[in-house]
Amino acid sequence: VEGAPPAFFNFAAGRASVEATAAREPVMTVRLSAADWERLVTGQVAGGFLDGGGRSGFGKSRLDRLTPLRGTVRFCLTGLASGGDWSVDIGLNGPPEEPKATISMPAEVAAEIQAGKLNPQMAFMQGKVKMQGDAGLVMQFGMAM
């Protein structure tokens, strides 16, 4: 997204626009550093990380499932192929806040999950995905996505 932050994706009448103000209270707020945004848009982060992993995008039914959730979840990917780590905070239905939960995993594990080669719950049970904080929020977020 070009321009001064913040930028809002507003959806109305089947069209999306990027604007300096939100048309209504945002359902989801994505917050990341400029360097991590660059890593995302240049393909250094597993494809599909914010779009549901190749499944249908953020349509009305997915947004409806996210609407009752409140809180911020931080995702951390370690060991990017290009070097370093990457993180993003996803805030749900409210002003951005400190994360209530953090999910961390190696970048290659995230890529396997996105490709459908690894079940997220199995990855967690095998210790490939780590979680700290509000497990209830993480489970609700996972089911909504």
Backbone as CSV, one residue per row, in Angstrom:
resi,resn,N_x,N_y,N_z,CA_x,CA_y,CA_z,C_x,C_y,C_z
1,VAL,0.855,-1.167,0.000,0.000,0.000,0.000,0.894,1.219,0.000
2,GLU,0.700,2.073,-0.954,1.488,3.294,-1.016,0.786,4.398,-0.255
3,GLY,1.542,5.364,0.186,0.976,6.496,0.896,1.323,6.454,2.364
4,ALA,0.912,7.501,3.055,1.218,7.610,4.476,0.333,6.673,5.279
5,PRO,0.920,5.982,6.259,0.093,5.118,7.097,-0.775,5.962,8.015
6,PRO,-1.855,5.448,8.535,-2.389,4.132,8.204,-3.184,4.177,6.914
7,ALA,-3.385,3.024,6.312,-4.218,2.888,5.125,-5.329,1.908,5.462
8,PHE,-6.530,2.199,5.003,-7.675,1.350,5.288,-8.217,0.780,3.989
9,PHE,-8.503,-0.527,3.981,-9.178,-1.166,2.865,-10.666,-1.104,3.184
10,ASN,-11.401,-0.314,2.425,-12.841,-0.200,2.618,-13.549,-0.979,1.519
11,PHE,-14.580,-1.730,1.905,-15.336,-2.542,0.974,-16.779,-2.053,0.957
12,ALA,-17.305,-1.762,-0.244,-18.703,-1.349,-0.388,-19.157,-1.659,-1.807
13,ALA,-20.365,-2.132,-1.934,-20.979,-2.414,-3.240,-20.071,-3.278,-4.119
14,GLY,-19.420,-4.260,-3.506,-18.588,-5.176,-4.274,-17.251,-4.608,-4.718
15,ARG,-16.871,-3.458,-4.215,-15.603,-2.832,-4.599,-14.752,-2.565,-3.363
16,ALA,-13.455,-2.642,-3.559,-12.513,-2.335,-2.489,-11.778,-1.048,-2.843
17,SER,-11.515,-0.234,-1.823,-10.727,0.974,-2.030,-9.776,1.133,-0.857
18,VAL,-8.657,1.805,-1.106,-7.685,2.091,-0.064,-7.798,3.580,0.238
19,GLU,-8.071,3.885,1.503,-8.308,5.270,1.877,-7.607,5.600,3.187
20,ALA,-7.514,6.880,3.485,-6.838,7.340,4.708,-7.718,7.184,5.941
21,THR,-9.028,7.010,5.747,-9.930,6.826,6.882,-10.769,5.570,6.666
22,ALA,-11.191,4.974,7.755,-12.021,3.774,7.686,-13.476,4.167,7.484
23,ALA,-14.180,3.411,6.632,-15.604,3.657,6.405,-16.421,3.272,7.639
24,ARG,-15.906,2.316,8.427,-16.534,1.896,9.681,-15.438,1.325,10.561
25,GLU,-15.780,0.943,11.775,-14.781,0.363,12.670,-14.178,-0.874,11.998
26,PRO,-12.862,-0.946,11.870,-12.237,-2.093,11.195,-12.489,-3.410,11.926
27,VAL,-12.747,-4.473,11.150,-12.874,-5.820,11.699,-11.481,-6.354,12.017
28,MET,-10.523,-6.032,11.162,-9.165,-6.529,11.339,-8.180,-5.404,11.066
29,THR,-7.211,-5.274,11.948,-6.149,-4.300,11.775,-4.834,-5.070,11.681
30,VAL,-4.115,-4.873,10.580,-2.840,-5.553,10.373,-1.744,-4.524,10.598
31,ARG,-0.848,-4.832,11.540,0.204,-3.885,11.899,1.548,-4.592,11.776
32,LEU,2.444,-4.031,10.964,3.786,-4.569,10.840,4.739,-3.452,10.452
33,SER,6.009,-3.699,10.669,7.021,-2.687,10.367,7.164,-2.542,8.852
34,ALA,7.749,-1.421,8.441,7.992,-1.196,7.015,8.892,-2.300,6.450
35,ALA,9.893,-2.726,7.222,10.797,-3.785,6.755,10.044,-5.108,6.593
36,ASP,9.142,-5.415,7.534,8.380,-6.658,7.422,7.340,-6.584,6.308
37,TRP,6.784,-5.382,6.042,5.887,-5.208,4.891,6.668,-5.496,3.602
38,GLU,7.871,-4.965,3.512,8.718,-5.191,2.333,8.978,-6.689,2.139
39,ARG,9.279,-7.394,3.219,9.510,-8.842,3.122,8.258,-9.563,2.621
40,LEU,7.095,-9.121,3.077,5.841,-9.753,2.672,5.568,-9.540,1.183
41,VAL,5.657,-8.287,0.725,5.288,-7.990,-0.664,6.338,-8.437,-1.669
42,THR,7.549,-8.717,-1.223,8.580,-9.209,-2.146,8.683,-10.730,-2.124
43,GLY,7.750,-11.397,-1.439,7.704,-12.852,-1.464,8.672,-13.552,-0.536
44,GLN,9.267,-12.831,0.411,10.198,-13.457,1.341,9.483,-14.182,2.472
45,VAL,8.158,-13.982,2.572,7.337,-14.629,3.592,6.427,-15.606,2.868
46,ALA,6.138,-16.746,3.497,5.303,-17.788,2.890,4.077,-17.190,2.218
47,GLY,3.885,-17.512,0.954,2.754,-16.998,0.198,1.438,-17.326,0.865
48,GLY,0.512,-16.391,0.808,-0.807,-16.634,1.359,-0.926,-16.425,2.850
49,PHE,0.118,-15.906,3.516,0.074,-15.822,4.973,-1.118,-15.024,5.476
50,LEU,-1.453,-13.936,4.812,-2.566,-13.109,5.281,-3.851,-13.333,4.505
51,ASP,-3.838,-14.228,3.504,-5.047,-14.378,2.686,-5.780,-15.687,2.913
52,GLY,-5.455,-16.417,3.954,-6.172,-17.656,4.222,-5.540,-18.854,3.560
53,GLY,-4.305,-18.722,3.082,-3.599,-19.870,2.542,-4.155,-20.412,1.259
54,GLY,-4.587,-19.534,0.364,-5.078,-19.998,-0.917,-6.561,-20.355,-0.895
55,ARG,-7.163,-20.389,0.288,-8.605,-20.610,0.353,-9.297,-19.315,-0.020
56,SER,-10.626,-19.304,0.001,-11.334,-18.088,-0.366,-10.869,-16.940,0.524
57,GLY,-10.870,-15.737,-0.032,-10.361,-14.563,0.666,-11.273,-14.101,1.785
58,PHE,-11.198,-12.836,2.087,-11.963,-12.269,3.196,-13.336,-11.840,2.715
59,GLY,-14.178,-12.804,2.428,-15.544,-12.532,2.042,-16.405,-12.258,3.261
60,LYS,-17.687,-12.004,3.013,-18.613,-11.659,4.088,-18.681,-12.738,5.164
61,SER,-18.704,-14.007,4.796,-18.843,-15.054,5.817,-17.628,-15.098,6.739
62,ARG,-16.428,-14.928,6.195,-15.238,-14.921,7.046,-15.234,-13.688,7.948
63,LEU,-15.586,-12.541,7.394,-15.636,-11.319,8.205,-16.690,-11.447,9.298
64,ASP,-17.829,-12.091,8.990,-18.857,-12.304,10.012,-18.328,-13.185,11.145
65,ARG,-17.509,-14.192,10.816,-16.947,-15.067,11.853,-15.919,-14.325,12.714
66,LEU,-15.242,-13.333,12.141,-14.238,-12.566,12.889,-14.860,-11.472,13.758
67,THR,-16.050,-11.008,13.415,-16.668,-9.859,14.086,-16.787,-10.008,15.595
68,PRO,-17.151,-11.178,16.156,-17.284,-11.240,17.616,-15.954,-11.290,18.370
69,LEU,-14.852,-11.519,17.683,-13.563,-11.676,18.363,-12.973,-10.327,18.742
70,ARG,-12.293,-10.287,19.885,-11.636,-9.067,20.363,-10.237,-9.422,20.825
71,GLY,-9.252,-8.650,20.404,-7.892,-8.859,20.865,-6.911,-8.830,19.717
72,THR,-5.647,-8.902,20.047,-4.574,-8.866,19.056,-3.735,-10.123,19.183
73,VAL,-3.437,-10.726,18.032,-2.593,-11.917,17.957,-1.343,-11.551,17.162
74,ARG,-0.177,-11.893,17.692,1.093,-11.666,16.985,1.559,-12.985,16.376
75,PHE,1.930,-12.944,15.101,2.507,-14.094,14.409,3.980,-13.799,14.150
76,CYS,4.842,-14.725,14.523,6.283,-14.579,14.304,6.779,-15.768,13.487
77,LEU,7.436,-15.476,12.390,8.087,-16.509,11.584,9.583,-16.339,11.755
78,THR,10.266,-17.430,12.057,11.710,-17.379,12.270,12.420,-18.060,11.109
79,GLY,13.648,-17.672,10.890,14.486,-18.334,9.898,14.015,-18.186,8.469
80,LEU,13.698,-16.954,8.039,13.332,-16.739,6.641,14.486,-17.155,5.744
81,ALA,14.183,-17.660,4.567,15.220,-18.073,3.623,16.156,-16.905,3.291
82,SER,15.615,-15.681,3.295,16.422,-14.493,3.002,17.180,-13.999,4.227
83,GLY,16.966,-14.679,5.357,17.621,-14.300,6.605,16.689,-13.528,7.507
84,GLY,16.866,-13.701,8.781,16.092,-12.948,9.762,14.729,-13.537,10.055
85,ASP,13.963,-12.777,10.789,12.633,-13.173,11.227,11.617,-12.164,10.711
86,TRP,10.335,-12.479,10.879,9.244,-11.638,10.402,8.104,-11.719,11.405
87,SER,7.418,-10.588,11.636,6.256,-10.645,12.522,5.182,-9.674,12.056
88,VAL,3.949,-10.012,12.448,2.791,-9.176,12.143,1.824,-9.290,13.317
89,ASP,1.210,-8.166,13.674,0.156,-8.147,14.690,-1.176,-8.021,13.969
90,ILE,-2.126,-8.886,14.315,-3.462,-8.828,13.730,-4.429,-8.516,14.868
91,GLY,-4.980,-7.302,14.804,-5.935,-6.850,15.806,-7.350,-7.088,15.309
92,LEU,-8.204,-7.528,16.205,-9.579,-7.855,15.845,-10.554,-6.956,16.583
93,ASN,-11.314,-6.163,15.810,-12.461,-5.400,16.310,-12.149,-4.478,17.470
94,GLY,-11.287,-3.571,17.252,-10.980,-2.594,18.283,-9.669,-1.914,17.965
95,PRO,-9.331,-0.946,18.768,-8.067,-0.253,18.521,-6.892,-1.209,18.707
96,PRO,-5.813,-1.007,17.952,-4.632,-1.861,18.125,-4.162,-1.827,19.572
97,GLU,-3.750,-2.976,20.058,-3.304,-3.105,21.441,-2.138,-4.074,21.485
98,GLU,-1.565,-4.203,22.649,-0.513,-5.203,22.817,-1.125,-6.583,22.592
99,PRO,-0.379,-7.483,21.956,-0.923,-8.814,21.674,-1.325,-9.567,22.940
100,LYS,-2.483,-10.241,22.865,-2.934,-11.125,23.941,-2.344,-12.514,23.764
101,ALA,-1.876,-12.798,22.545,-1.299,-14.114,22.261,-0.240,-13.962,21.175
102,THR,0.761,-14.829,21.228,1.816,-14.861,20.214,1.948,-16.286,19.698
103,ILE,1.971,-16.410,18.381,2.173,-17.701,17.723,3.489,-17.606,16.968
104,SER,4.418,-18.530,17.219,5.710,-18.526,16.525,5.968,-19.869,15.885
105,MET,6.635,-19.801,14.745,7.006,-21.022,14.032,8.104,-20.703,13.025
106,PRO,8.889,-21.711,12.660,9.866,-21.517,11.593,9.147,-21.235,10.267
107,ALA,9.765,-20.435,9.420,9.166,-20.070,8.138,8.829,-21.302,7.302
108,GLU,9.669,-22.341,7.354,9.384,-23.526,6.535,8.134,-24.256,7.027
109,VAL,7.850,-24.199,8.322,6.630,-24.803,8.862,5.412,-24.017,8.358
110,ALA,5.501,-22.682,8.386,4.402,-21.855,7.870,4.137,-22.172,6.405
111,ALA,5.195,-22.346,5.621,5.025,-22.670,4.198,4.332,-24.018,4.028
112,GLU,4.688,-25.004,4.848,4.042,-26.321,4.768,2.565,-26.234,5.150
113,ILE,2.245,-25.445,6.156,0.850,-25.265,6.561,0.077,-24.591,5.432
114,GLN,0.638,-23.522,4.860,-0.046,-22.801,3.787,-0.256,-23.679,2.560
115,ALA,0.669,-24.583,2.298,0.566,-25.478,1.134,-0.364,-26.655,1.396
116,GLY,-0.869,-26.782,2.629,-1.753,-27.889,2.967,-1.020,-29.194,3.223
117,LYS,0.303,-29.137,3.367,1.106,-30.335,3.622,1.193,-30.670,5.103
118,LEU,0.834,-29.721,5.961,0.931,-29.914,7.403,-0.300,-29.308,8.061
119,ASN,-0.957,-30.089,8.895,-2.120,-29.630,9.635,-1.647,-28.730,10.784
120,PRO,-2.231,-27.524,10.938,-1.778,-26.616,11.992,-1.859,-27.211,13.394
121,GLN,-2.933,-27.961,13.685,-3.066,-28.560,15.008,-1.985,-29.609,15.244
122,MET,-1.683,-30.405,14.217,-0.621,-31.407,14.345,0.734,-30.731,14.533
123,ALA,0.955,-29.646,13.815,2.210,-28.912,13.954,2.369,-28.405,15.384
124,PHE,1.268,-27.937,15.977,1.314,-27.473,17.359,1.605,-28.647,18.299
125,MET,0.904,-29.766,18.093,1.099,-30.941,18.959,2.520,-31.487,18.857
126,GLN,3.142,-31.344,17.688,4.503,-31.820,17.478,5.545,-30.806,17.945
127,GLY,5.098,-29.659,18.438,6.027,-28.649,18.935,6.632,-27.784,17.846
128,LYS,6.130,-27.881,16.619,6.649,-27.063,15.519,6.090,-25.650,15.564
129,VAL,4.922,-25.508,16.174,4.277,-24.207,16.355,4.184,-23.956,17.857
130,LYS,4.639,-22.793,18.290,4.605,-22.418,19.709,3.553,-21.342,19.909
131,MET,2.888,-21.381,21.059,1.876,-20.396,21.383,2.067,-19.942,22.818
132,GLN,1.959,-18.624,23.022,1.999,-18.045,24.361,0.800,-17.123,24.505
133,GLY,0.215,-17.079,25.690,-0.876,-16.146,25.933,-2.238,-16.802,25.883
134,ASP,-3.198,-16.065,25.370,-4.609,-16.427,25.384,-4.927,-17.521,24.357
135,ALA,-4.918,-18.772,24.803,-5.173,-19.913,23.909,-6.591,-19.863,23.346
136,GLY,-7.544,-19.380,24.121,-8.928,-19.285,23.638,-9.046,-18.363,22.440
137,LEU,-8.386,-17.202,22.490,-8.402,-16.271,21.367,-7.766,-16.912,20.143
138,VAL,-6.648,-17.599,20.327,-5.962,-18.250,19.206,-6.869,-19.305,18.569
139,MET,-7.531,-20.103,19.376,-8.417,-21.153,18.838,-9.588,-20.529,18.089
140,GLN,-10.207,-19.487,18.643,-11.318,-18.828,17.965,-10.872,-18.185,16.652
141,PHE,-9.710,-17.561,16.678,-9.174,-16.927,15.470,-8.917,-17.993,14.396
142,GLY,-8.299,-19.104,14.798,-8.023,-20.186,13.851,-9.286,-20.749,13.227
143,MET,-10.329,-20.929,14.018,-11.588,-21.455,13.488,-12.253,-20.440,12.552
144,ALA,-12.141,-19.157,12.854,-12.752,-18.128,12.008,-12.043,-17.998,10.669
145,MET,-10.745,-18.260,10.680,-9.979,-18.117,9.445,-10.131,-19.353,8.576
